[in-house]
JSON list of C-alpha atoms in Angstrom, two decimals:
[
{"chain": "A", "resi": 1359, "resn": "UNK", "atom": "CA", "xyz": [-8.86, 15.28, 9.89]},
{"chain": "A", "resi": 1360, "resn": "UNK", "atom": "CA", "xyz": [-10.71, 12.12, 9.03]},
{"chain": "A", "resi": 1361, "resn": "UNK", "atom": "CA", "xyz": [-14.45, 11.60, 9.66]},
{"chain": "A", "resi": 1362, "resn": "UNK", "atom": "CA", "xyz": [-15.69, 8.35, 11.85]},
{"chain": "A", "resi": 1363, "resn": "UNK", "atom": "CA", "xyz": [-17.42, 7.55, 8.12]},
{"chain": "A", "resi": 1364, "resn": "UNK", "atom": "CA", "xyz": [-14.17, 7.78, 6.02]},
{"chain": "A", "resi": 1365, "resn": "UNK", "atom": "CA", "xyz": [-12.32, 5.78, 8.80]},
{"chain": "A", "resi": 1366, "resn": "UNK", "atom": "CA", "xyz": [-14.95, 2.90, 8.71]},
{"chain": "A", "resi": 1367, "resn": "UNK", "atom": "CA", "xyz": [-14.97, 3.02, 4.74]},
{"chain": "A", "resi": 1368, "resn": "UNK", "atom": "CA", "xyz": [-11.37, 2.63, 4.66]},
{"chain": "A", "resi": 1369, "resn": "UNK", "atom": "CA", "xyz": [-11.52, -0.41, 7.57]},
{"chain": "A", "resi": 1370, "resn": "UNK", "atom": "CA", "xyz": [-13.91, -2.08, 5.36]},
{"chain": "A", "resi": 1371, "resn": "UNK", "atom": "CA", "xyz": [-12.08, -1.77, 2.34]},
{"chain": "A", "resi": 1372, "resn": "UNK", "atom": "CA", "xyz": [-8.58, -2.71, 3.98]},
{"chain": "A", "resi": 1373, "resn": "UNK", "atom": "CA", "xyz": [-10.25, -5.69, 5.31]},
{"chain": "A", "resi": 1374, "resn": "UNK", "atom": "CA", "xyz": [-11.89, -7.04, 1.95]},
{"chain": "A", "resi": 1375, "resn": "UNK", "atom": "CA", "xyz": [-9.03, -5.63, -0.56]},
{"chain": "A", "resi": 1376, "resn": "UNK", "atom": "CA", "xyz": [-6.35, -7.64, 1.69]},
{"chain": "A", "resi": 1377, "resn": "UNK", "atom": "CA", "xyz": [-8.99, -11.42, 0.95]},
{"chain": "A", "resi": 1378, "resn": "UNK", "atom": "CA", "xyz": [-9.22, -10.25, -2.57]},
{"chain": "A", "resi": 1379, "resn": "UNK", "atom": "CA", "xyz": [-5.11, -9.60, -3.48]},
{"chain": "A", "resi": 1380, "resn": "UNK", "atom": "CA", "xyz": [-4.42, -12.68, -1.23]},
{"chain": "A", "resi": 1381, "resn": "UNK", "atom": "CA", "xyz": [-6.63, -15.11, -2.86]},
{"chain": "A", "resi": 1382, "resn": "UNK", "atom": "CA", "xyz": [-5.24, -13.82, -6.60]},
{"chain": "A", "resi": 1383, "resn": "UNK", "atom": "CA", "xyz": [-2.10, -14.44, -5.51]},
{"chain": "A", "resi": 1384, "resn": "UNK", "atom": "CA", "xyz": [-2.34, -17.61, -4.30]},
{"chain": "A", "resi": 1385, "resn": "UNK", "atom": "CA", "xyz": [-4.63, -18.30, -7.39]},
{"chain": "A", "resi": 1386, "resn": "UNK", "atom": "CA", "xyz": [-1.77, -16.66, -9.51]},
{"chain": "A", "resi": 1387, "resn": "UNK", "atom": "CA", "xyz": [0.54, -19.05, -8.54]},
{"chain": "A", "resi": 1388, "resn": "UNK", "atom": "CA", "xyz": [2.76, -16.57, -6.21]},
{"chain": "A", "resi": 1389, "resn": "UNK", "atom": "CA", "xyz": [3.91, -18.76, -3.13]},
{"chain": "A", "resi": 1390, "resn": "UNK", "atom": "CA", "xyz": [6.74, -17.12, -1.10]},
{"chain": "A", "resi": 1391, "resn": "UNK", "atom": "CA", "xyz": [5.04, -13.94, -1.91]},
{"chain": "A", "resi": 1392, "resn": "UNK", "atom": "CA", "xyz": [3.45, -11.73, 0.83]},
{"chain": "A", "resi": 1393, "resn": "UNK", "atom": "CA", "xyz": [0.84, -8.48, 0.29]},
{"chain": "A", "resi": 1394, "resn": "UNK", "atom": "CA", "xyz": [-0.58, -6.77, 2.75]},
{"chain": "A", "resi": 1395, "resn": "UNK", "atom": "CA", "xyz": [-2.44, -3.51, 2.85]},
{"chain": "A", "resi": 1396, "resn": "UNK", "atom": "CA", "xyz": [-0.77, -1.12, 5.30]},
{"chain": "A", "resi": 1397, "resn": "UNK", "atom": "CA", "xyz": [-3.36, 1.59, 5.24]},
{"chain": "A", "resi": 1398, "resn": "UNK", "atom": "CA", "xyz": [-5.99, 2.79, 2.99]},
{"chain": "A", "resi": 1399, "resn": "UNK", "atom": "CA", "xyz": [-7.59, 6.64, 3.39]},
{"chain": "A", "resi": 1400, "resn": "UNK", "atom": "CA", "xyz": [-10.30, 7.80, 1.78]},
{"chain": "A", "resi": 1401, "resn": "UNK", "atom": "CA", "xyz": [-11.25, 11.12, 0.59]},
{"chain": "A", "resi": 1402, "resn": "UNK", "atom": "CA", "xyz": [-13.87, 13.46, 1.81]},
{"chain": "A", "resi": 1403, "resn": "UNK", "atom": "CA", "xyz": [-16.47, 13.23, -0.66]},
{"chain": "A", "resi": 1404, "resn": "UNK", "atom": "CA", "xyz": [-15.70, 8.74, -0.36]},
{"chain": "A", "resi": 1405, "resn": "UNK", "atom": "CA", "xyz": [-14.68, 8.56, -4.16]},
{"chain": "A", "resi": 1406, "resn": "UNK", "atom": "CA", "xyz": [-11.51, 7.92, -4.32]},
{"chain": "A", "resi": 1407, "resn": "UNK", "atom": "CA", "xyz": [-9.15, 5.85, -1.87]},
{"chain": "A", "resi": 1408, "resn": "UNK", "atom": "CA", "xyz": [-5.46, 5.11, -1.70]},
{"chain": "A", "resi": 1409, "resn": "UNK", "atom": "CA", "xyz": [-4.41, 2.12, -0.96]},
{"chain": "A", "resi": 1410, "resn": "UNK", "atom": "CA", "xyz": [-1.23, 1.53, 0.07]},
{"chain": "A", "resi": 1411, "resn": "UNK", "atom": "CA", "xyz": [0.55, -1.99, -0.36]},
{"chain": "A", "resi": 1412, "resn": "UNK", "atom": "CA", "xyz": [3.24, -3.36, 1.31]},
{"chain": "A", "resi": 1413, "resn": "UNK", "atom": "CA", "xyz": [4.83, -6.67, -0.79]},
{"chain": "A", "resi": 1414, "resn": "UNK", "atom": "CA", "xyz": [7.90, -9.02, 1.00]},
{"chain": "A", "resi": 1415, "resn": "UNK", "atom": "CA", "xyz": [10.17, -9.68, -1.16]},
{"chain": "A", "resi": 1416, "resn": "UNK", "atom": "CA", "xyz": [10.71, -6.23, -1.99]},
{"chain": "A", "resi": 1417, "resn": "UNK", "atom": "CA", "xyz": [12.63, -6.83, -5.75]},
{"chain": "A", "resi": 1418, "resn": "UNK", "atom": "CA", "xyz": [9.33, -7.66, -7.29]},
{"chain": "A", "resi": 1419, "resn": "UNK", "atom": "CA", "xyz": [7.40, -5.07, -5.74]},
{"chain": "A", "resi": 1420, "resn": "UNK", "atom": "CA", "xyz": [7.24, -2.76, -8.82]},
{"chain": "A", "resi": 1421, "resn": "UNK", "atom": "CA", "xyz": [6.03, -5.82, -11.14]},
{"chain": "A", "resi": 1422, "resn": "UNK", "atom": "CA", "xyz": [3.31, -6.50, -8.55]},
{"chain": "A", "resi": 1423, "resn": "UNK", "atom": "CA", "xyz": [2.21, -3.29, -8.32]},
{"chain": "A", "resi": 1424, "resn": "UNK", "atom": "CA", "xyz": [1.53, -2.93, -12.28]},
{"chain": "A", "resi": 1425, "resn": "UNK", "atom": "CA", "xyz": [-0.21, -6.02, -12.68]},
{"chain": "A", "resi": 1426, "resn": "UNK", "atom": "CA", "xyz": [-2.91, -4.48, -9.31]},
{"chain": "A", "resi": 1427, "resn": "UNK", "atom": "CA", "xyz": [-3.21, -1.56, -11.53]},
{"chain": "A", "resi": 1428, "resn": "UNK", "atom": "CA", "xyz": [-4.14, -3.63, -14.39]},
{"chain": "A", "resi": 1429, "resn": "UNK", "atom": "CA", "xyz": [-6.22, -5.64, -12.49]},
{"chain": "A", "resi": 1430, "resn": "UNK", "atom": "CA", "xyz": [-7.60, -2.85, -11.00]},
{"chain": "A", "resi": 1431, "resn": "UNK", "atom": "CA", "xyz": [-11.19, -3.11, -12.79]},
{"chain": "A", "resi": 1432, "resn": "UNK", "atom": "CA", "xyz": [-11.59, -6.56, -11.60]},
{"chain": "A", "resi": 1433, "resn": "UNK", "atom": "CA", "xyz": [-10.44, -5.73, -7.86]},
{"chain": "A", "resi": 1434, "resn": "UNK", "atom": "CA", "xyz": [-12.82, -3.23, -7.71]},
{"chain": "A", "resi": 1435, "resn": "UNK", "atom": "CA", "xyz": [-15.77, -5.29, -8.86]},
{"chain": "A", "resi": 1436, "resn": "UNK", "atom": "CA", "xyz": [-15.02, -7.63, -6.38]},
{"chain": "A", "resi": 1437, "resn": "UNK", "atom": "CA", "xyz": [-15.04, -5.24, -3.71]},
{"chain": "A", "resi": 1438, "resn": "UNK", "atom": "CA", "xyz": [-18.26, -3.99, -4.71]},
{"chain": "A", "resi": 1439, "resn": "UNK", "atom": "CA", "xyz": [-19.90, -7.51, -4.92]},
{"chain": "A", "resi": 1440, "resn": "UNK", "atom": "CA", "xyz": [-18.31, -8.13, -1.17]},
{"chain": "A", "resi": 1441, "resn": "UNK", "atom": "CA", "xyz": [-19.37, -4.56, -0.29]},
{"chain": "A", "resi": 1442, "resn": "UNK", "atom": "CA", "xyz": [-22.72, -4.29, -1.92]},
{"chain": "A", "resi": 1443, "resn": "UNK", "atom": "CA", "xyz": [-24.52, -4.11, 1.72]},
{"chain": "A", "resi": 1444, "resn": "UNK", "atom": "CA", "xyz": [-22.29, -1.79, 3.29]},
{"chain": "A", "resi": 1445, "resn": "UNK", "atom": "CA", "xyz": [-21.83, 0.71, 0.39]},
{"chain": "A", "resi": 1446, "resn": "UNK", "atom": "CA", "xyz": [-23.33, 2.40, -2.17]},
{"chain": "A", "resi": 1447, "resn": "UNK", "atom": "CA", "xyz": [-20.93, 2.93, -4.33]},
{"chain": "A", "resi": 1448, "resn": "UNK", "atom": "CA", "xyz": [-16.99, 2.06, -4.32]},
{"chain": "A", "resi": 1449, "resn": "UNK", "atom": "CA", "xyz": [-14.31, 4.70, -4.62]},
{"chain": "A", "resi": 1450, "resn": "UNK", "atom": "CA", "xyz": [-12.28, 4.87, -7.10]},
{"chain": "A", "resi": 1451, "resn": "UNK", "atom": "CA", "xyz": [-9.04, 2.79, -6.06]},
{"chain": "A", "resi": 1452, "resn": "UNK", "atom": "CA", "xyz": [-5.36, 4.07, -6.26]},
{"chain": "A", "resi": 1453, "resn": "UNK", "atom": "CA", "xyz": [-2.76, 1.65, -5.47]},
{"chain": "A", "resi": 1454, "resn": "UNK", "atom": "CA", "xyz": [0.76, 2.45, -3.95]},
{"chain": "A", "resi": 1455, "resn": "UNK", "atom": "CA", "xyz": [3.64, 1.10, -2.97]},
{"chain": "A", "resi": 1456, "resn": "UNK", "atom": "CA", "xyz": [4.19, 1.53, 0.93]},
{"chain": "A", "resi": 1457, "resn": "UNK", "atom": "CA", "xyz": [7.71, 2.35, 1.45]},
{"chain": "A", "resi": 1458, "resn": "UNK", "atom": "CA", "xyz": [7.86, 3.16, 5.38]},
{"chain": "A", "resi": 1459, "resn": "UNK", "atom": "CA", "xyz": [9.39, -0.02, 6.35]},
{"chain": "A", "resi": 1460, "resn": "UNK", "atom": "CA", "xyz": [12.21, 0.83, 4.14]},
{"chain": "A", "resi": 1461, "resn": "UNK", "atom": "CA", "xyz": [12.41, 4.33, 5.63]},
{"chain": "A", "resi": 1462, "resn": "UNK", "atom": "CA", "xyz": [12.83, 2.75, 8.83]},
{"chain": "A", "resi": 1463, "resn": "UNK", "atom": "CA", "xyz": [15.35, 0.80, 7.87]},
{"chain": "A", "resi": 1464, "resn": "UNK", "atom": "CA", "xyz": [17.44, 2.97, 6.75]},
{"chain": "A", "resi": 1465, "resn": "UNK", "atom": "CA", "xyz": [16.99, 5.55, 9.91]},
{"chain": "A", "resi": 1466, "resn": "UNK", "atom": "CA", "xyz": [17.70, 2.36, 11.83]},
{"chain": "A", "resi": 1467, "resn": "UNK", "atom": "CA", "xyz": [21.13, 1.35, 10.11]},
{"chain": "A", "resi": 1468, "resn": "UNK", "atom": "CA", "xyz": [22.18, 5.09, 9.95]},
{"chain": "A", "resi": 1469, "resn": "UNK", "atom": "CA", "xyz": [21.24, 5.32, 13.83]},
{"chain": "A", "resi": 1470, "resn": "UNK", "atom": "CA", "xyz": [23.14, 1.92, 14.73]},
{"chain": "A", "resi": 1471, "resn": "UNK", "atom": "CA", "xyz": [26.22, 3.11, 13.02]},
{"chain": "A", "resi": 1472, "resn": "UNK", "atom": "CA", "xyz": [26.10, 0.84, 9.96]},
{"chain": "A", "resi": 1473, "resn": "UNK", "atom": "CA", "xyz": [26.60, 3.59, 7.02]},
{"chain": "A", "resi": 1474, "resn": "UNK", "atom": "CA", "xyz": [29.18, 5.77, 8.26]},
{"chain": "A", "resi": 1475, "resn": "UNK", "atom": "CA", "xyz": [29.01, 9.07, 6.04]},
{"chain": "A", "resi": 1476, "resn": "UNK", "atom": "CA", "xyz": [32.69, 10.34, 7.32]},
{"chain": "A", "resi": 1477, "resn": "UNK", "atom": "CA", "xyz": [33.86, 6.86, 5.95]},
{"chain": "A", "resi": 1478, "resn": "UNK", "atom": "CA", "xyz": [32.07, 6.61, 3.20]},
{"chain": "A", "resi": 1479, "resn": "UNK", "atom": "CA", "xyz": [31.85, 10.16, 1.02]},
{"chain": "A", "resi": 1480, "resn": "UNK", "atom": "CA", "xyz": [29.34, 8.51, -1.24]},
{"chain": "A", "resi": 1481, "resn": "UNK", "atom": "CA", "xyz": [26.36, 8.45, 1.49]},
{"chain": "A", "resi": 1482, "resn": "UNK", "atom": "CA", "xyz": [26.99, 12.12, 1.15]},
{"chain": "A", "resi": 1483, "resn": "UNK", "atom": "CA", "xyz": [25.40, 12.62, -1.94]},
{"chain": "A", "resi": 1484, "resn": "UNK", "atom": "CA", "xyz": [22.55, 10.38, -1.14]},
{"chain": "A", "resi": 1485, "resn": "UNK", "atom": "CA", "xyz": [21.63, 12.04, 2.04]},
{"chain": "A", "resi": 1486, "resn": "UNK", "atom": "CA", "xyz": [21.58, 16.12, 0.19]},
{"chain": "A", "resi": 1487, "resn": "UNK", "atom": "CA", "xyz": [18.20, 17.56, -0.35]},
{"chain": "A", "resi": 1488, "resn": "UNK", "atom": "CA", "xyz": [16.89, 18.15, -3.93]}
]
């Protein structure tokens, strides 16, 4: 269960890390390209959060994501100069890619008929447990 503290950490660092990734990529150069944070939770002792990323068009997703994590110094000094009233010292940040939507899509095309595993035998081995 998350504290009212760790919620309103996590608020405040959604709110800034989403101005911060937006602004280097239109900096960067990457027009047609959307980020957004889709949530961010923090741990109990505030040092570390996970932030989780959602990026349209999905194919360069995985590029994205390593150049944050390179970046990631930077990001989080530019947090802590937009956070520097609010707190006292940044967590450690985490980066990952949110894959939900994709989830959903794929419950919604299985539920709407689209893959048909009786048709198709190879949605079989897709859909086994490890």
């Amino acid at each position: 269960m998350e504290t009212q503290r760790q919620r309103k950490i996590a608020g405040v660092i959604q709110k800034d890390i989403v101005d911060i990734l937006q602004k280097a990529a239109i900096d960067g150069g990457l027009k047609g390209t959307l980020i957004s944070v889709s949530k961010v939770s923090v741990t109990t002792d505030l040092s570390i959060a996970k932030v989780y990323l959602s990026i349209f068009p999905t194919g360069q997703a995985a590029e994205l994501l390593e150049g944050i994590k390179s970046n990631q110094p930077l990001i989080k000094h530019e947090l802590s100069q937009r956070t520097r009233n609010q707190l006292r010292r940044v967590p450690e940040l985490l980066f990952y890619i949110d894959d939900s939507l994709d989830y959903i899509d794929g419950i919604e095309k299985s539920l709407k008929g689209e893959e048909n595993p009786i048709e198709n035998r190879d949605l079989l081995e897709r859909r086994k447990k490890s």
